[in-house]
Amino acid sequence: MPMRALHVLIFAFLSSALFAQQPAIPNAPPIAAKAYVLADFNSGQLLVSQNPNQRIEPASLTKLMTAYVTFGVLRQKTLKLDQVVPVSTRAWKSEGSRMFIEPNKPVVVEELLKGMIVQSGNDACVALAEAVAGSEDVFAQVMNREAQRLGMKSTNFVNSTGLPHPQHYTTAYDLSLLARALIRDFPEYYPYYSIKEYRYNNITQSNRNRLLWVDPTVDGMKTGYTENAGYCLITSAHRGPRRLVAVVLGTSSESMRATESQKLVNYGFQFYDTVRLYEKGQAVSAVRVWKGSTNAIKAGFPNDLYLSVPKGVGEKLKARVETQQPLLAPVAAGQNIGVLRVELDGKPYGEFPVVALEQAPLAGIFGRGWDSLRLLFK
């Protein structure tokens, strides 16, 4: 019988409604914000949320995407950390927060990155955008291309800084995708987000993320503020083997965005666990293949498979693999060939696509003919 359509498990599908079926845990504390999400870094699940898909003005949280694009160019080696970047008049005259670069003073890429990340300098953003793409307008197109690739379906950027614009918007959910992607894809550059202060042009400015001083497990990420957006903060905290990412948008003050974010992070660590179900490349099943040069192939996952659960119930998880049959060769490595269904206390908890860990080329004419005959009687 053909297998039912595969369902990819992402945060949106493991919402509070699904967790409600599981052992009771305390409700999340009230969070005084327009919107928020708390995501588990490894599993990608949303533990709690409010208005996760509400369109908001991202303010300086935009700079996470500016950094993400720049980090990608650095990895491609088309830009270098010690490369001198010319400062245009447009960058020099940028509105809002600044690192105070000047047209007649050489500045290198790494200085601009620190000025953008630690000091939230709009002038640094424009200079980087121009260095990467020639103009900020073209850079914004690259930002949107990366946003779509990361699954940020409710996001549109028109600038590199986060200065207000009617067509510059995102959501708390999309920002959680971006924050996780930056940490995951560019671990070599993520330590910039834990720098507490930076001095440039004889001016020392402190990182506006207060939690860097309050909670030693917090090692990022970014603050934001405009009159319309309110006070915003994306927080990443690492305790033991677990990392959580909180996005808190639209609080009433600098202190409030810090306290509300701390409440979310503490709640997630206190009442949830993260369980690694399978390792990358671990065979979870052997799947029959028809008309192939081999009769069976190993099935598993291309990356470590994690699941977030209420604390203390991880050992109650049960999983079974359902595969597509008959599975006909050729089968390519990485091809979806089944689904892992996970239950907790006898109730559905999630579904994960299972892929072929190895290939199965077509058999010769006699092998294909023999399997065709066998399938007629199966």
XYZ file of C-alpha atoms in Angstrom:
378
model
C 0.000 0.000 0.000
C 1.433 3.441 -0.888
C 2.722 5.340 2.109
C 0.870 8.468 3.173
C 2.451 11.762 2.181
C 5.547 12.609 4.175
C 5.350 15.468 6.626
C 8.466 17.425 7.486
C 8.583 18.292 11.167
C 9.360 21.965 11.758
C 8.601 24.232 14.638
C 5.217 25.334 13.400
C 3.893 21.764 13.638
C 5.130 21.140 17.177
C 3.128 23.933 18.724
C 1.518 24.214 22.128
C -1.461 22.163 20.885
C 0.765 19.135 20.412
C 2.505 19.568 23.735
C -0.896 19.819 25.405
C -1.351 16.094 24.808
C 1.708 15.328 26.896
C 2.308 15.279 30.664
C 1.231 18.529 32.268
C 3.906 21.155 32.855
C 3.519 24.667 34.242
C 2.313 27.273 31.800
C 4.913 29.706 30.501
C 5.182 32.898 32.542
C 3.334 35.930 31.161
C 5.602 37.853 28.778
C 4.962 41.586 28.328
C 5.709 41.771 24.611
C 3.831 42.129 21.331
C 5.199 38.827 20.081
C 7.680 36.189 21.172
C 8.947 32.687 20.486
C 11.207 30.326 22.397
C 12.915 27.784 20.141
C 15.136 24.823 20.887
C 18.290 25.235 18.807
C 18.896 21.545 18.069
C 15.356 20.326 17.416
C 14.061 23.573 15.932
C 10.814 23.228 17.854
C 8.925 26.148 19.298
C 8.472 25.501 23.006
C 6.192 28.497 23.587
C 5.078 31.414 21.449
C 2.722 34.333 21.124
C 1.874 35.939 17.774
C 4.808 34.145 16.111
C 3.628 35.011 12.595
C 2.530 38.591 13.221
C 4.239 41.010 10.842
C 6.529 43.375 12.731
C 9.213 45.974 12.063
C 12.542 44.264 12.818
C 14.567 47.403 13.618
C 18.228 46.515 14.266
C 17.445 42.809 14.404
C 17.817 43.217 10.630
C 21.558 43.258 11.228
C 21.517 39.498 11.828
C 20.815 39.030 8.132
C 23.391 41.673 7.194
C 25.911 39.652 9.200
C 24.697 36.329 7.761
C 25.245 37.507 4.189
C 28.646 39.006 5.051
C 29.782 35.829 6.802
C 28.873 33.871 3.689
C 30.988 36.137 1.504
C 33.885 35.803 3.929
C 33.656 32.025 3.738
C 33.728 32.238 -0.056
C 36.917 34.313 0.334
C 35.654 37.097 -1.925
C 36.017 39.333 1.126
C 38.633 39.159 3.895
C 38.560 40.241 7.531
C 41.637 42.433 7.084
C 40.435 43.969 3.824
C 40.220 47.773 3.818
C 36.751 49.045 2.948
C 36.185 52.552 1.528
C 33.672 54.643 3.479
C 31.140 56.326 1.219
C 29.348 59.535 2.037
C 26.146 57.551 2.352
C 27.667 55.234 4.950
C 29.275 58.130 6.827
C 25.980 60.041 7.053
C 23.846 57.064 8.107
C 21.062 57.905 10.550
C 20.604 56.302 13.948
C 23.194 54.364 15.943
C 26.722 54.586 14.569
C 30.281 53.347 15.090
C 31.597 56.679 13.714
C 33.528 55.631 10.632
C 34.908 58.450 8.461
C 35.565 58.753 4.701
C 39.216 59.664 5.172
C 40.016 56.987 7.760
C 40.775 53.401 6.663
C 38.555 50.736 8.214
C 38.755 46.972 7.720
C 35.959 44.410 7.486
C 36.497 42.989 10.963
C 36.233 46.453 12.513
C 32.982 46.993 10.638
C 31.624 43.650 11.833
C 32.338 44.533 15.451
C 30.903 47.996 14.933
C 27.723 46.486 13.525
C 27.337 43.627 16.019
C 28.525 45.237 19.258
C 27.762 48.920 18.627
C 24.817 48.344 16.258
C 26.327 50.854 13.861
C 24.142 51.679 10.866
C 27.153 53.242 9.175
C 28.995 49.912 9.477
C 26.044 48.089 7.875
C 25.963 50.376 4.849
C 29.745 50.141 4.396
C 29.593 46.335 4.518
C 26.629 46.227 2.140
C 28.488 48.377 -0.366
C 31.643 46.279 -0.002
C 29.727 43.045 -0.607
C 27.240 44.062 -3.315
C 28.265 47.490 -4.590
C 25.157 49.187 -3.217
C 22.755 48.751 -0.335
C 19.839 48.208 -2.722
C 21.557 45.255 -4.395
C 22.623 43.933 -0.985
C 18.972 43.948 0.119
C 18.176 41.676 -2.821
C 20.801 39.231 -1.571
C 19.299 39.453 1.930
C 15.882 38.508 0.564
C 17.310 35.641 -1.456
C 18.922 34.211 1.680
C 15.744 34.789 3.695
C 13.731 32.705 1.229
C 16.362 29.970 1.220
C 16.167 29.778 5.024
C 12.373 29.496 4.940
C 11.655 33.033 6.145
C 8.424 33.230 4.164
C 6.993 36.312 5.897
C 10.069 38.526 5.609
C 11.142 41.302 3.265
C 14.219 43.522 3.588
C 14.800 46.861 1.866
C 17.925 47.942 3.742
C 20.835 46.560 5.746
C 20.229 48.575 8.923
C 16.624 48.121 9.992
C 15.677 51.764 9.562
C 11.864 51.949 9.186
C 10.279 51.366 5.793
C 6.727 50.163 4.956
C 8.122 47.176 2.997
C 10.735 46.209 5.590
C 9.187 43.541 7.813
C 9.499 40.079 9.352
C 8.028 37.915 12.139
C 9.210 36.446 15.428
C 9.141 32.974 13.866
C 11.243 34.042 10.887
C 13.764 35.736 13.158
C 14.145 32.515 15.142
C 14.956 30.720 11.886
C 17.580 33.340 11.075
C 19.153 33.292 14.538
C 19.466 29.496 14.520
C 20.888 29.521 11.008
C 23.555 32.078 11.879
C 24.748 30.077 14.896
C 24.606 26.787 12.992
C 26.138 27.911 9.708
C 28.833 30.289 10.963
C 30.099 29.083 14.358
C 33.505 30.632 13.647
C 31.986 34.132 13.634
C 29.315 33.688 16.301
C 31.698 34.679 19.179
C 31.438 38.298 17.988
C 27.985 38.341 19.586
C 29.381 37.831 23.087
C 31.693 40.878 22.963
C 30.536 43.264 25.684
C 32.097 46.471 24.381
C 34.068 47.780 21.445
C 36.186 50.874 20.944
C 36.569 52.557 17.575
C 37.673 56.088 16.663
C 38.437 56.709 20.358
C 34.794 56.035 21.242
C 33.914 53.044 23.435
C 30.364 51.704 23.191
C 28.808 48.852 25.169
C 26.786 45.996 23.769
C 23.120 46.812 24.444
C 22.329 43.190 25.305
C 22.147 43.431 29.105
C 21.899 39.669 29.547
C 25.576 39.322 28.597
C 26.341 40.802 32.014
C 23.505 39.121 33.950
C 23.505 35.511 32.732
C 26.867 33.814 32.012
C 25.117 31.232 29.820
C 23.926 33.938 27.408
C 26.409 34.408 24.552
C 24.341 36.475 22.081
C 22.566 37.805 20.079
C 21.054 41.209 19.111
C 18.977 44.124 20.341
C 16.711 46.403 18.336
C 14.587 49.501 18.821
C 12.458 51.911 16.862
C 9.450 53.856 18.065
C 7.106 51.580 16.143
C 8.872 48.284 16.880
C 9.440 48.949 20.568
C 12.347 47.356 22.427
C 13.353 43.976 20.985
C 15.903 41.309 21.836
C 17.021 37.992 20.383
C 18.751 35.905 23.045
C 20.795 32.737 22.718
C 21.774 30.794 25.829
C 23.793 27.598 26.162
C 23.482 25.396 29.242
C 25.124 21.990 29.172
C 24.375 20.263 25.858
C 21.316 22.446 25.188
C 20.904 25.811 23.488
C 17.719 27.883 23.395
C 16.907 30.911 21.262
C 14.353 33.483 22.448
C 12.900 36.231 20.276
C 11.083 38.952 22.226
C 9.554 41.816 20.276
C 7.838 45.041 21.243
C 8.498 45.493 24.959
C 8.217 48.886 26.637
C 11.828 49.465 27.759
C 15.427 48.275 27.587
C 15.169 46.639 30.992
C 11.874 44.961 30.105
C 13.223 43.276 26.970
C 16.016 41.792 29.086
C 13.846 40.596 31.970
C 11.170 39.103 29.701
C 13.801 37.296 27.628
C 15.412 35.921 30.773
C 12.051 34.598 31.960
C 11.518 32.763 28.676
C 14.983 31.224 28.611
C 14.803 30.075 32.244
C 11.402 28.503 31.631
C 12.644 26.535 28.643
C 15.664 25.126 30.437
C 13.670 24.302 33.562
C 10.738 22.447 32.046
C 11.962 20.899 28.774
C 14.607 18.402 27.704
C 16.221 17.870 24.320
C 16.622 14.224 23.319
C 18.837 13.001 20.498
C 16.881 10.178 18.895
C 19.425 9.194 16.232
C 22.891 10.241 15.151
C 23.749 11.514 11.704
C 24.169 8.565 9.340
C 22.965 5.997 11.902
C 20.961 3.203 10.268
C 17.484 3.036 11.788
C 16.165 0.443 9.353
C 17.096 -1.763 6.417
C 14.697 -1.216 3.517
C 13.872 -3.753 0.812
C 14.714 -2.570 -2.716
C 13.248 -4.096 -5.866
C 14.944 -4.262 -9.286
C 18.205 -3.028 -7.776
C 21.768 -4.294 -7.763
C 21.321 -4.746 -4.011
C 18.291 -6.149 -2.202
C 18.311 -3.729 0.743
C 19.725 -0.355 1.746
C 20.241 1.399 5.053
C 17.816 4.192 5.995
C 18.375 6.997 8.480
C 18.867 10.742 8.775
C 21.330 13.160 7.122
C 21.807 15.028 10.430
C 21.466 14.281 14.132
C 17.756 13.995 14.937
C 16.663 15.846 18.070
C 13.294 16.169 19.761
C 12.212 18.493 22.562
C 9.989 16.980 25.239
C 8.664 17.912 28.678
C 11.383 17.255 31.230
C 11.665 13.685 32.426
C 9.586 11.909 29.760
C 12.244 11.286 27.100
C 12.504 7.571 27.954
C 8.810 7.125 27.145
C 9.279 8.036 23.491
C 8.599 5.247 21.005
C 9.385 5.340 17.302
C 8.646 3.211 14.260
C 9.743 3.501 10.652
C 7.263 3.203 7.792
C 8.793 2.845 4.346
C 7.490 3.262 0.841
C 6.826 -0.145 -0.735
C 7.515 -1.365 -3.241
C 10.688 0.745 -3.361
C 12.037 0.486 -6.881
C 15.605 1.095 -7.996
C 17.362 3.287 -8.802
C 17.478 4.872 -5.350
C 19.831 7.791 -4.721
C 21.612 8.438 -1.418
C 19.645 11.130 0.411
C 16.353 10.266 -1.286
C 13.242 10.279 0.923
C 12.090 6.685 1.299
C 10.000 6.633 4.464
C 8.920 8.339 7.648
C 9.724 7.909 11.334
C 6.619 8.237 13.486
C 7.252 9.144 17.113
C 4.761 8.564 19.926
C 4.681 9.558 23.569
C 2.346 7.675 25.889
C 0.640 6.196 22.850
C -0.118 9.576 21.236
C 1.473 11.022 18.062
C 4.348 13.372 18.848
C 5.980 13.966 15.475
C 6.895 12.692 12.039
C 10.344 12.859 10.409
C 11.316 12.001 6.829
C 13.740 9.081 6.544
C 16.291 9.057 3.722
C 18.422 6.443 1.982
C 21.921 6.380 3.465
C 23.310 4.631 0.400
C 22.444 4.251 -3.246
C 20.852 1.313 -5.026
C 21.578 1.303 -8.782
C 19.417 -0.630 -11.226
C 20.065 -4.349 -11.519
C 20.833 -6.001 -14.841
C 18.084 -7.112 -17.188
C 17.746 -10.536 -15.550
C 17.606 -9.097 -12.021
C 14.955 -6.576 -13.029
C 12.934 -9.244 -14.835
C 13.025 -11.627 -11.861
C 11.863 -8.905 -9.437
C 9.119 -7.846 -11.868
C 7.833 -11.408 -11.873
C 7.957 -11.647 -8.080
C 6.061 -8.371 -7.713
C 3.242 -9.738 -9.853
C 2.577 -12.373 -7.215
C 3.222 -10.120 -4.182
